[in-house]
Tab-separated table of C-alpha atoms in Angstrom:
chain	number	residue	atom	x	y	z
U	1	UNK	CA	0.000	0.000	0.000
U	2	UNK	CA	1.657	3.181	-1.195
U	3	UNK	CA	0.096	5.364	1.474
U	4	UNK	CA	1.707	3.560	4.381
U	5	UNK	CA	4.672	1.925	2.691
U	6	UNK	CA	6.465	5.111	1.828
U	7	UNK	CA	5.096	7.629	4.331
U	8	UNK	CA	6.341	10.213	1.890
U	9	UNK	CA	3.054	11.861	1.060
U	10	UNK	CA	1.420	14.212	3.528
U	11	UNK	CA	-2.302	13.980	4.185
U	12	UNK	CA	-4.899	16.692	4.503
U	13	UNK	CA	-8.456	17.036	5.554
U	14	UNK	CA	-10.229	17.828	2.339
U	15	UNK	CA	-13.754	17.194	1.190
U	16	UNK	CA	-15.271	14.103	2.795
U	17	UNK	CA	-17.661	11.650	1.248
U	18	UNK	CA	-19.560	8.919	2.966
U	19	UNK	CA	-22.951	10.443	3.511
U	20	UNK	CA	-24.660	7.107	4.139
U	21	UNK	CA	-26.394	6.333	7.417
U	22	UNK	CA	-25.044	4.544	10.445
U	23	UNK	CA	-26.247	1.111	9.372
U	24	UNK	CA	-22.666	-0.190	9.126
U	25	UNK	CA	-22.326	0.636	5.442
U	26	UNK	CA	-21.541	4.330	5.597
U	27	UNK	CA	-20.088	7.154	7.554
U	28	UNK	CA	-22.052	6.668	10.749
U	29	UNK	CA	-23.011	9.520	13.036
U	30	UNK	CA	-21.510	12.943	12.281
U	31	UNK	CA	-19.697	12.942	15.639
U	32	UNK	CA	-18.042	9.631	14.796
U	33	UNK	CA	-16.851	10.932	11.430
U	34	UNK	CA	-15.459	14.052	13.102
U	35	UNK	CA	-13.559	11.879	15.602
U	36	UNK	CA	-12.110	9.718	12.800
U	37	UNK	CA	-11.047	12.794	10.844
U	38	UNK	CA	-9.545	14.406	13.951
U	39	UNK	CA	-7.387	11.317	14.504
U	40	UNK	CA	-6.449	11.315	10.830
U	41	UNK	CA	-5.461	14.989	11.039
U	42	UNK	CA	-3.260	14.295	14.088
U	43	UNK	CA	-1.702	11.322	12.250
U	44	UNK	CA	-0.997	13.542	9.238
U	45	UNK	CA	0.495	16.306	11.334
U	46	UNK	CA	2.727	13.823	13.151
U	47	UNK	CA	4.131	12.659	9.802
U	48	UNK	CA	4.618	16.201	8.492
U	49	UNK	CA	6.212	17.285	11.781
U	50	UNK	CA	8.358	14.118	11.832
U	51	UNK	CA	7.080	13.558	15.372
U	52	UNK	CA	7.607	9.844	15.890
U	53	UNK	CA	6.223	9.834	19.438
U	54	UNK	CA	2.945	11.467	18.371
U	55	UNK	CA	2.819	9.145	15.335
U	56	UNK	CA	3.324	6.064	17.508
U	57	UNK	CA	0.652	7.235	19.987
U	58	UNK	CA	-1.843	7.085	17.119
U	59	UNK	CA	-1.111	3.486	16.077
U	60	UNK	CA	-3.342	0.583	17.107
U	61	UNK	CA	-2.308	-1.932	19.759
U	62	UNK	CA	-1.881	-4.839	17.302
U	63	UNK	CA	0.633	-2.809	15.312
U	64	UNK	CA	2.419	-1.649	18.469
U	65	UNK	CA	2.830	-5.284	19.547
U	66	UNK	CA	4.259	-6.166	16.119
U	67	UNK	CA	6.655	-3.215	16.344
U	68	UNK	CA	7.894	-4.408	19.748
U	69	UNK	CA	9.311	-7.455	17.943
U	70	UNK	CA	11.553	-5.143	15.898
U	71	UNK	CA	12.705	-2.785	18.625
U	72	UNK	CA	9.625	-0.641	19.158
U	73	UNK	CA	7.697	1.974	17.265
U	74	UNK	CA	10.091	4.909	17.663
U	75	UNK	CA	12.999	2.681	16.648
U	76	UNK	CA	11.207	1.459	13.526
U	77	UNK	CA	9.867	4.903	12.586
U	78	UNK	CA	12.501	7.604	12.863
U	79	UNK	CA	12.176	11.255	11.788
U	80	UNK	CA	13.958	10.290	8.548
U	81	UNK	CA	11.084	7.903	7.763
U	82	UNK	CA	8.750	10.818	7.078
U	83	UNK	CA	9.185	13.178	4.165
U	84	UNK	CA	5.684	14.593	3.590
U	85	UNK	CA	5.467	18.378	3.524
U	86	UNK	CA	2.800	20.990	4.214
U	87	UNK	CA	2.550	21.432	0.423
U	88	UNK	CA	1.740	17.715	0.053
U	89	UNK	CA	-0.897	18.092	2.748
U	90	UNK	CA	-2.529	20.954	0.882
U	91	UNK	CA	-2.833	18.780	-2.243
U	92	UNK	CA	-4.189	15.643	-0.543
U	93	UNK	CA	-7.953	15.252	-0.488
U	94	UNK	CA	-10.069	13.007	1.696
U	95	UNK	CA	-12.665	11.601	-0.698
U	96	UNK	CA	-14.522	9.176	1.574
U	97	UNK	CA	-14.915	8.222	5.214
U	98	UNK	CA	-16.594	4.906	5.978
U	99	UNK	CA	-17.284	3.803	9.540
U	100	UNK	CA	-18.314	0.245	10.387
U	101	UNK	CA	-18.735	-0.003	14.134
U	102	UNK	CA	-15.241	0.127	15.632
U	103	UNK	CA	-13.470	0.175	12.263
U	104	UNK	CA	-13.121	3.002	9.771
U	105	UNK	CA	-11.584	3.553	6.360
U	106	UNK	CA	-10.440	6.907	5.051
U	107	UNK	CA	-9.938	7.147	1.304
U	108	UNK	CA	-7.676	9.865	-0.037
U	109	UNK	CA	-6.550	11.091	-3.422
U	110	UNK	CA	-3.205	12.664	-4.215
U	111	UNK	CA	-2.007	13.420	-7.739
U	112	UNK	CA	-4.551	11.020	-9.229
U	113	UNK	CA	-3.663	8.139	-6.910
U	114	UNK	CA	-6.235	6.808	-4.455
U	115	UNK	CA	-5.150	5.312	-1.132
U	116	UNK	CA	-6.801	4.172	2.052
U	117	UNK	CA	-5.975	4.270	5.720
U	118	UNK	CA	-7.670	1.844	8.090
U	119	UNK	CA	-8.456	2.892	11.641
U	120	UNK	CA	-9.791	0.992	14.633
U	121	UNK	CA	-11.451	2.278	17.801
U	122	UNK	CA	-9.657	1.120	20.947
U	123	UNK	CA	-10.768	2.250	24.400
U	124	UNK	CA	-12.990	4.875	22.758
U	125	UNK	CA	-10.228	6.421	20.620
U	126	UNK	CA	-9.360	5.941	16.942
U	127	UNK	CA	-5.948	4.570	15.944
U	128	UNK	CA	-4.294	3.917	12.590
U	129	UNK	CA	-3.882	0.249	11.703
U	130	UNK	CA	-0.439	-0.592	10.326
U	131	UNK	CA	-0.137	-4.329	11.026
U	132	UNK	CA	-2.636	-5.293	8.308
U	133	UNK	CA	-0.887	-3.234	5.620
U	134	UNK	CA	2.167	-5.497	5.371
U	135	UNK	CA	4.351	-2.506	6.249
U	136	UNK	CA	5.602	-4.144	9.426
U	137	UNK	CA	6.703	-7.427	7.820
């Protein structure tokens, strides 16, 4: 997955899709979508700011456990890992937000390429899922 594999493209909060109801097939309640997008924004800013601690605080527990096998999150992700810029962020557009209970998918578009970021709700807060992307293998 290009979005997570390179961590070179910044992300921005652009126009959001996903206007369906909260029946498990769409965006869910407006407050839920806002919470997902707020987490996404913090995740984006952590990458742009090269803030590995903030980035690692936003990763799900399954991914954190996988990262412990390779020295921990802040050892695996260093400031040099991130190269997205504020300009990249300005060009990235969120095109869809889909919430299914405690899981969410954000779809983005950047320079004609569509990517997704999976999130999971843990202890009432949203976290980015990295373990399922293959990035941590």
